[in-house]
Coordinates of C-alpha atoms in Angstrom, one line a residue:
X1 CA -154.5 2.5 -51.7
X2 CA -158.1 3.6 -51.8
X3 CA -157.2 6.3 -49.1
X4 CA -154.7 8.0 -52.1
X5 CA -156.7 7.6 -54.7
X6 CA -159.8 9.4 -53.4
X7 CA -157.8 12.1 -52.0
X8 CA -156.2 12.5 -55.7
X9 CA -159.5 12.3 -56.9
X10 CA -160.7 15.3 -54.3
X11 CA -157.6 17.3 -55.4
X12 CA -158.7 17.5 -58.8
X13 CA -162.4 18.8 -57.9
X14 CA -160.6 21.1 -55.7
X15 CA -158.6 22.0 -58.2
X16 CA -161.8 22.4 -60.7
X17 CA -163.7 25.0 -58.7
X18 CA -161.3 27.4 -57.9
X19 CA -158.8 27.5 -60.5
X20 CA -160.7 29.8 -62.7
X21 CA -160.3 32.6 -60.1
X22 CA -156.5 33.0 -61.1
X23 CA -157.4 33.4 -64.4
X24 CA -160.8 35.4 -64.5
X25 CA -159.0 38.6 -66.1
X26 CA -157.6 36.4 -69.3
X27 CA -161.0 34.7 -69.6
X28 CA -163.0 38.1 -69.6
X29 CA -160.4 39.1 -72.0
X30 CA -160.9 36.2 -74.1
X31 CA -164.3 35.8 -74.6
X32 CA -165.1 39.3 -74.5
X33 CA -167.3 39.6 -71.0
X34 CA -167.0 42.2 -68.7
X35 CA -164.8 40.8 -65.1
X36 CA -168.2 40.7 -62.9
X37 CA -169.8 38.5 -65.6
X38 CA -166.5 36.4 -65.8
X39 CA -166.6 36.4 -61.6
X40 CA -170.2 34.6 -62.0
X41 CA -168.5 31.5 -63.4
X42 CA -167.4 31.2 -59.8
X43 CA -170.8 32.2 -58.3
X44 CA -172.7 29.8 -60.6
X45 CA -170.5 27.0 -60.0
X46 CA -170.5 27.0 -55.8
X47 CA -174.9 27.1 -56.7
X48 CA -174.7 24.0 -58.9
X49 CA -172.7 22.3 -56.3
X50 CA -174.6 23.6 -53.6
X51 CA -178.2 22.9 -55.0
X52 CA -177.4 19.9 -57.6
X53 CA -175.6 17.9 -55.3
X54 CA -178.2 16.7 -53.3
X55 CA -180.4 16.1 -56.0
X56 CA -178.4 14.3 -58.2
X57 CA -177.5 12.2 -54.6
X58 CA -181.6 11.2 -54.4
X59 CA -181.2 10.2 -58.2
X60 CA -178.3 7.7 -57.7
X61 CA -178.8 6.4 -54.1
X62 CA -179.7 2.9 -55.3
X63 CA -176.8 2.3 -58.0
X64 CA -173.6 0.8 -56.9
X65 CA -171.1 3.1 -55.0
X66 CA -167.9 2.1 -57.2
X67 CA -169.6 2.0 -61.0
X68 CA -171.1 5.7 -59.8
X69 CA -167.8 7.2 -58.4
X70 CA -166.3 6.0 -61.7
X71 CA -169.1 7.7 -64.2
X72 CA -168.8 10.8 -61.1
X73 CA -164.8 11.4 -62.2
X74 CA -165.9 10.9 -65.6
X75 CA -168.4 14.0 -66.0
X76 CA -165.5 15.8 -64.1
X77 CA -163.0 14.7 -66.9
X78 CA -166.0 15.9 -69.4
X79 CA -166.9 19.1 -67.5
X80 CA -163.1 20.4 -67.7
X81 CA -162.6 19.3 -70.8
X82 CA -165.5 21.3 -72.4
X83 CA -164.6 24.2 -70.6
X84 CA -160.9 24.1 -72.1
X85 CA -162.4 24.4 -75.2
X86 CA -165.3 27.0 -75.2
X87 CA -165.6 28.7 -77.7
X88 CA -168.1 31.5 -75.5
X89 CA -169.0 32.4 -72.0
X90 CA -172.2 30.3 -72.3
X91 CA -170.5 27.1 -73.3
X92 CA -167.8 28.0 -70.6
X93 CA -170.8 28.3 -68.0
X94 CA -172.6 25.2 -69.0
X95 CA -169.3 23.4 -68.7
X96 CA -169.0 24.5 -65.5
X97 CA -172.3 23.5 -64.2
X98 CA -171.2 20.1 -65.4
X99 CA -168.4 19.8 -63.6
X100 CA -169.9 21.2 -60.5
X101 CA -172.6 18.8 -60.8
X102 CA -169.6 16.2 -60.6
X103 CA -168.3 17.5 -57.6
X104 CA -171.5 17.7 -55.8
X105 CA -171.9 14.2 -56.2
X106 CA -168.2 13.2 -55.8
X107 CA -168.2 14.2 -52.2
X108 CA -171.6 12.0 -51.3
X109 CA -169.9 9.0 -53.0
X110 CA -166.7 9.4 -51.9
X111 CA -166.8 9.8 -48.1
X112 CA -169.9 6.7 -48.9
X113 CA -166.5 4.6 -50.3
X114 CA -164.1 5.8 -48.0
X115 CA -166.1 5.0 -44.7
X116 CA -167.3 1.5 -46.3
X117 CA -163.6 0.7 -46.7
X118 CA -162.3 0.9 -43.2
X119 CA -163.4 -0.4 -39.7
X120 CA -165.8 1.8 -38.0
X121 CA -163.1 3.4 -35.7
X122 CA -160.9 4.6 -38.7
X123 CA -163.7 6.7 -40.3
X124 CA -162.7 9.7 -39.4
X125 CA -159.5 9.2 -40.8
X126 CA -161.3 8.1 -43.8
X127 CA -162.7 11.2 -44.1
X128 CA -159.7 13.3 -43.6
X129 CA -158.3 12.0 -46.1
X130 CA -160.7 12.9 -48.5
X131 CA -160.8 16.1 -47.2
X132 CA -157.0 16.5 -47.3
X133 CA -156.9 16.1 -51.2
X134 CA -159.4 19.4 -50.8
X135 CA -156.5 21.1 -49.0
X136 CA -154.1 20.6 -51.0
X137 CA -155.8 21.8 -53.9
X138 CA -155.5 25.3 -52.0
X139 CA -151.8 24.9 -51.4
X140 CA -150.7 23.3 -54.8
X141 CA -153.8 22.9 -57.7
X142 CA -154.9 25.7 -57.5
X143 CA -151.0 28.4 -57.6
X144 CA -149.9 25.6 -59.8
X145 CA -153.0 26.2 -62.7
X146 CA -153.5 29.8 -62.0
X147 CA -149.5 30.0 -63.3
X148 CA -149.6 27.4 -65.9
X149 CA -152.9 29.5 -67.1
X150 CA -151.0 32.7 -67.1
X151 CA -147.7 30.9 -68.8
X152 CA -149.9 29.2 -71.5
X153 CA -153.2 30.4 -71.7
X154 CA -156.6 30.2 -69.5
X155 CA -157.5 26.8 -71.2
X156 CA -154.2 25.3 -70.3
X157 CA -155.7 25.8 -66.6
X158 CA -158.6 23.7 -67.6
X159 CA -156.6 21.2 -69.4
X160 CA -154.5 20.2 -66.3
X161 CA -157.8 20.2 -64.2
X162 CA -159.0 17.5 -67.2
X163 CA -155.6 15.4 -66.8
X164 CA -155.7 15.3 -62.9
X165 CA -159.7 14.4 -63.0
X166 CA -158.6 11.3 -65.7
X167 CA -155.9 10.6 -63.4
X168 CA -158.3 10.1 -60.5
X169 CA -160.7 8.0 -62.8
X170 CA -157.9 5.5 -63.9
X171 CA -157.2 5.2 -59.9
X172 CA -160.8 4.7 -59.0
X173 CA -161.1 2.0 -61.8
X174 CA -158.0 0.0 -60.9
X175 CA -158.6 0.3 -57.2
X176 CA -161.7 1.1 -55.9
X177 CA -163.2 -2.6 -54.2
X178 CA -166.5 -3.4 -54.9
X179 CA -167.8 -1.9 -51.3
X180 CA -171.5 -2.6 -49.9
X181 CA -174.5 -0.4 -50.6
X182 CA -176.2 0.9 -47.8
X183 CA -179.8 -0.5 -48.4
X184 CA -181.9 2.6 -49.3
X185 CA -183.8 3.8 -47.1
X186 CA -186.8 5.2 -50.0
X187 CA -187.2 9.1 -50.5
X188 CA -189.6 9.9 -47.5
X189 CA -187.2 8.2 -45.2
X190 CA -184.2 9.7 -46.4
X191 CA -186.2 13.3 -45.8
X192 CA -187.3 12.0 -43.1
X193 CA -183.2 12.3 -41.6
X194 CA -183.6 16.1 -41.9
X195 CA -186.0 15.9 -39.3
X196 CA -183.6 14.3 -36.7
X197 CA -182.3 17.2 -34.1
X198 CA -178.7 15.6 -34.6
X199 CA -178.5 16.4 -38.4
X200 CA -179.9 20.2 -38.0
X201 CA -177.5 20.7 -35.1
X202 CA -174.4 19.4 -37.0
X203 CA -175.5 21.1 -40.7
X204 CA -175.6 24.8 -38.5
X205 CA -172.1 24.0 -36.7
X206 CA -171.4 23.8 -40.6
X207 CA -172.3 27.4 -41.5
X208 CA -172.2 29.3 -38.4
X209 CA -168.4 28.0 -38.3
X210 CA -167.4 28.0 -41.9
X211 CA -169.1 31.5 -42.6
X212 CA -166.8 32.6 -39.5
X213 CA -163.6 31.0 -41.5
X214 CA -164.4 32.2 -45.1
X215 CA -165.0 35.8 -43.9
X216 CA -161.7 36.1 -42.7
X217 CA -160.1 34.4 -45.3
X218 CA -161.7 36.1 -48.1
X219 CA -160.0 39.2 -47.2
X220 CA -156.6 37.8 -45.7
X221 CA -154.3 38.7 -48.9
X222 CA -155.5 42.6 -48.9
X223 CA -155.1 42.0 -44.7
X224 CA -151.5 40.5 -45.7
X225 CA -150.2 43.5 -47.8
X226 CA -151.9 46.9 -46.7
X227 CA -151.7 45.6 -42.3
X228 CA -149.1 43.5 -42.4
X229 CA -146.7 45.0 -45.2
X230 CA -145.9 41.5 -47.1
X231 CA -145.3 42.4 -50.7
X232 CA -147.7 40.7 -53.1
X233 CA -145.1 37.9 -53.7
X234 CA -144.4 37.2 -50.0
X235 CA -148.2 37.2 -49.4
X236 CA -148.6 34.8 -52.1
X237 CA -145.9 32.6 -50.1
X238 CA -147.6 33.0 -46.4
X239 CA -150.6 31.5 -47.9
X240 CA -149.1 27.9 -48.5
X241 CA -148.7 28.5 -44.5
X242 CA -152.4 28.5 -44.8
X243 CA -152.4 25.5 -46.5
X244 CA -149.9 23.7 -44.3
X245 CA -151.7 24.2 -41.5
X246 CA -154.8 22.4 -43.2
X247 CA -153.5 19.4 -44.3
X248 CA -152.1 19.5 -40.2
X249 CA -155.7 19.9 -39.4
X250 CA -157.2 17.2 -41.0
X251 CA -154.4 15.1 -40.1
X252 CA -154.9 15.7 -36.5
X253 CA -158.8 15.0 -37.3
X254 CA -158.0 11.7 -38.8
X255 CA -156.6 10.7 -35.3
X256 CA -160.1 11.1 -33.2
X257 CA -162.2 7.8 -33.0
X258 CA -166.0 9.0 -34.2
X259 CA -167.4 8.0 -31.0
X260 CA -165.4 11.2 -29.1
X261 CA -166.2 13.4 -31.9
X262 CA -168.8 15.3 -30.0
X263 CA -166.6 15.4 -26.8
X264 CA -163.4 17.6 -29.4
X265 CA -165.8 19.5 -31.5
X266 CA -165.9 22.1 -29.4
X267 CA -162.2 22.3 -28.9
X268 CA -161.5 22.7 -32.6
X269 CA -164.6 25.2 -33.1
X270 CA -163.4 27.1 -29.6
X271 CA -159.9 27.6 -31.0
X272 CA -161.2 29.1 -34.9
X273 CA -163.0 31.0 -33.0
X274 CA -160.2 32.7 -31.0
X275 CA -158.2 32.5 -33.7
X276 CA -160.9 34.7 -35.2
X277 CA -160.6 37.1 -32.6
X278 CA -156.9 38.1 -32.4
X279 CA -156.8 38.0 -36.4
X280 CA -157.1 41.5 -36.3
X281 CA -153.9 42.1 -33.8
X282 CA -152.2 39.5 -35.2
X283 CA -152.1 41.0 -38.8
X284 CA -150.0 43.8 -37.3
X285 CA -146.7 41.7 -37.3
X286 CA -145.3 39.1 -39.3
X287 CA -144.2 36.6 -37.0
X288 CA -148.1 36.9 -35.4
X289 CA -150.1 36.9 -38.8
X290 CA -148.4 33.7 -40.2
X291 CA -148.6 31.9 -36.8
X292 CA -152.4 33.0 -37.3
X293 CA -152.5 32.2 -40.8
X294 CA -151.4 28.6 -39.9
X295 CA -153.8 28.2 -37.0
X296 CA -156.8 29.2 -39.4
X297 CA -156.3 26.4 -41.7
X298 CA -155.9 23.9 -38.6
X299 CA -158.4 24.4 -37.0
X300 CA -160.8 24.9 -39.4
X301 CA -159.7 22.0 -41.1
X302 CA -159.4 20.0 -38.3
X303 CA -163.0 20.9 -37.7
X304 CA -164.6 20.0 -41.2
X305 CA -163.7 16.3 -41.1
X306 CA -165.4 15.7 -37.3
X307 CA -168.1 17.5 -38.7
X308 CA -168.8 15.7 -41.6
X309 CA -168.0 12.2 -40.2
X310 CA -170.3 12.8 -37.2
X311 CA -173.5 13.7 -39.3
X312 CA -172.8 10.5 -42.0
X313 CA -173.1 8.6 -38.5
X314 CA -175.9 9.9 -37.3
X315 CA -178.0 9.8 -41.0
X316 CA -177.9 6.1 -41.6
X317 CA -178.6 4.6 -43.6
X318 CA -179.1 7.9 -45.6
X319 CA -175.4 9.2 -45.4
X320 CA -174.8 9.5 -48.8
X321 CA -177.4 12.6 -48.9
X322 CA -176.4 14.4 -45.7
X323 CA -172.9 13.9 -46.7
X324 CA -173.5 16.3 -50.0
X325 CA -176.0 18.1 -47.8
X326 CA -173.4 19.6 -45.1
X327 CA -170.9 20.2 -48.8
X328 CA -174.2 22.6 -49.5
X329 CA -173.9 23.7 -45.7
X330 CA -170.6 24.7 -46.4
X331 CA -171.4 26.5 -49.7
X332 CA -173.9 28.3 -48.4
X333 CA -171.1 29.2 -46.0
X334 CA -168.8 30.4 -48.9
X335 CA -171.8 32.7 -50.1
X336 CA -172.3 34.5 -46.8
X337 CA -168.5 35.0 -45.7
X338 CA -167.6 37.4 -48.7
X339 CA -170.4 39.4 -47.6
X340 CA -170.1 40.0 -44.2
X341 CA -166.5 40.7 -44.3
X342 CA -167.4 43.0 -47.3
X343 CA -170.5 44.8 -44.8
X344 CA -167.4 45.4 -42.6
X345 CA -165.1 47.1 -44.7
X346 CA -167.8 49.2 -47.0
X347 CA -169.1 50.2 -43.3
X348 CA -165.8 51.7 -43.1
X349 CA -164.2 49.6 -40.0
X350 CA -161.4 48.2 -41.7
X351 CA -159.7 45.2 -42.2
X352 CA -158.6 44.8 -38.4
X353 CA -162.0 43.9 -37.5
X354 CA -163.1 41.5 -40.2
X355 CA -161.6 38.8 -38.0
X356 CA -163.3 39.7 -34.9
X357 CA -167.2 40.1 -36.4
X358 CA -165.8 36.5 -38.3
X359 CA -165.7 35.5 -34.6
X360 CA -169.5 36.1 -34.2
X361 CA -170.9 33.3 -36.3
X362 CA -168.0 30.8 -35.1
X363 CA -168.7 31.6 -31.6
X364 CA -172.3 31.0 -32.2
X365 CA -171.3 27.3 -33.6
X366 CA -169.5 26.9 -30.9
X367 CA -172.7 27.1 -28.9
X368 CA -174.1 24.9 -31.5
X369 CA -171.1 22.2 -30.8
X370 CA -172.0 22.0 -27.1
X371 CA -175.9 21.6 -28.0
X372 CA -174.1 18.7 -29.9
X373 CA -172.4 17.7 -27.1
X374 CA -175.0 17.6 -24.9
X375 CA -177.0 15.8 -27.0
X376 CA -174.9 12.7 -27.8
X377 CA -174.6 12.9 -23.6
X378 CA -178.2 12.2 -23.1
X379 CA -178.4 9.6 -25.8
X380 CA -175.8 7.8 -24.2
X381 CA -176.8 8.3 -20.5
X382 CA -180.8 7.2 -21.9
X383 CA -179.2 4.1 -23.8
X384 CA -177.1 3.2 -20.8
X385 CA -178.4 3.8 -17.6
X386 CA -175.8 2.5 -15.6
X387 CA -173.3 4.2 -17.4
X388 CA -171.2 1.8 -19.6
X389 CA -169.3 3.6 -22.7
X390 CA -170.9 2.7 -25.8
X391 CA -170.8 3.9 -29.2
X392 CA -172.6 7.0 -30.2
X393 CA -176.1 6.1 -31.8
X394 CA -176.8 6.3 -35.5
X395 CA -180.5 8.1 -34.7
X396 CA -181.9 10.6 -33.1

């Protein structure tokens, strides 16, 4: 029951940070803003999570994980709800710095809760789960708000992002167990963790391979109509082939014991990155660019959860903080994609070969993976001389 409710609870933060982008031109109508100012709201928010997230995780690292996940989906309920009813774009921005704030913390507490709240070997799944409330939100929250905000208004949007964040409280409160606290480990030790070679080889798999991801698929739609030839309605629809093949990869994620994680990340980094490669000749059918489409969101998404399982492992008993670390990993990711695809086409190369300079930072975190790989090899082998399995250690 847990399992749903966090992954309701993810949808709705999901939901939260992206659903503005459907309605930016109403709300720079609205409030009177040019769009570029109105597109900061977006900009500003992925910095909050990015920066306040591991700060507000130091703050609250010795308070009870279930009380804190409570108040955490109760700043989120706050945060939408002031931005529904802004009466200006500053009141709009400092609403959305609260709810960002709420999401930077959510995702520390919540993979804290979901991996207290299963044996050690179901983790993973744990964390997929959290992970697939995030993908849905791209297949469902966020069409579903962008049209209810264009049917009813831009602060209707916020107003089902309040409901769905309420919704997710009310679950946390009637069924979140009272889980144990990791004992804190005091600030210097926690810092400390970002000194381990384990955690600074899993938080640049993060970016290297997410940067490779979000370049691509910040440009896919445009890739979609003027390559392809879908009509803006049909391009609309191959998306949600996108997001099928998400929740698929986080599923499959879900199935890998944490101990092997090191032994498959390569796999799923390996096959984003061909899928990186080809993008560009696979936009030039249909048939090609949706079976593409579909292995993008797999794989990618089949890669996040390993990721982000592996380094709450190895940061014991500091988890919490690495765990809204690599979320900052992966914003940092979501700042440098747009860019570099954006490098490509303003250097006049074209969409066909966004995918394959994506391919360049995945392919380098692919080379990361099997420094991971590695790694956990010798750990084990030094551990375990004569060569008896064992768990992956906690420590490097």
């Amino acid at each position: 029951m847990i399992a749903f409710v966090l992954m309701l609870c993810a949808f709705a933060v999901g939901t939260s940070e992206f659903v503005v982008v459907g309605v930016l031109p109403e709300v720079a109508s609205d409030l009177g803003v040019p769009l570029s100012v109105a597109g900061l709201l977006v900009t500003g928010y992925a910095i909050a999570v990015a920066v306040g997230g591991p700060v507000l995780t130091v703050f609250t690292r010795r308070l009870p994980r279930r009380p804190l996940l409570i108040g955490v989906m109760a700043l989120g309920v706050a945060g939408s709800l002031l931005s529904s009813i802004a009466e200006n774009y500053t009141v709009l921005m400092g609403a959305r710095m609260v709810a960002a704030l709420a999401q930077g913390l959510f995702f520390a507490v919540a993979s804290q809760v979901a991996t207290a709240s299963v044996p050690p070997e179901r983790q993973t799944a744990a964390i997929a789960k959290v992970v697939n409330g995030v993908a849905l939100s791209t297949v469902a929250g966020v069409p579903v708000g962008t049209l209810v905000g264009q049917a009813y208004g831009w602060r209707a949007s916020f107003v089902l992002v309040t409901a769905l964040a309420a919704i997710g409280m009310l679950g946390v409160i009637l069924a979140c167990p009272k889980v144990d606290h990791a004992p804190d480990a005091g600030f210097r030790a926690s810092m400390h963790v970002f000194g381990r070679r384990s955690i600074l080889l899993g938080l640049t798999t993060t970016v290297l391979a997410f940067t490779g991801m979000i370049t691509t698929f910040t440009y896919v739609t445009p890739a979609l109509r003027e390559i392809t030839g879908f009509s803006p309605g049909w391009a609309t629809v191959v998306l949600l082939v996108y997001g099928l093949g998400t929740v698929v990869g986080s599923n499959i994620a879900g199935r890998v014991r944490p101990e092997l994680i090191p032994r498959v990340l390569p796999f799923t980094i390996g096959a984003l990155s061909l899928v990186l490669l080809v993008q560009g000749m696979a936009m030039h059918t249909k048939a090609t660019s949706v079976l593409a489409l579909f292995l993008l969101g797999a794989s990618a998404f089949a890669t996040g959860p390993l990721l982000h399982t592996w380094l709450m492992r190895q940061a014991e008993p500091a988890g919490g903080l690495v765990a809204s670390v690599n979320i900052s990993a992966f914003n940092v990711a979501a700042a440098l994609g747009p860019v570099l695809g954006g490098a490509v086409i303003t250097g006049g190369f074209g969409l066909d070969l966004v995918g394959p300079v994506a391919a360049l930072p995945a392919l380098a975190g692919l080379g990361v993976a099997f420094l991971v790989r590695g790694w956990a090899r010798r750990q084990d082998q030094a551990a375990q001389p004569d060569g008896a399995a064992r768990p992956l250690p906690v420590a490097a």
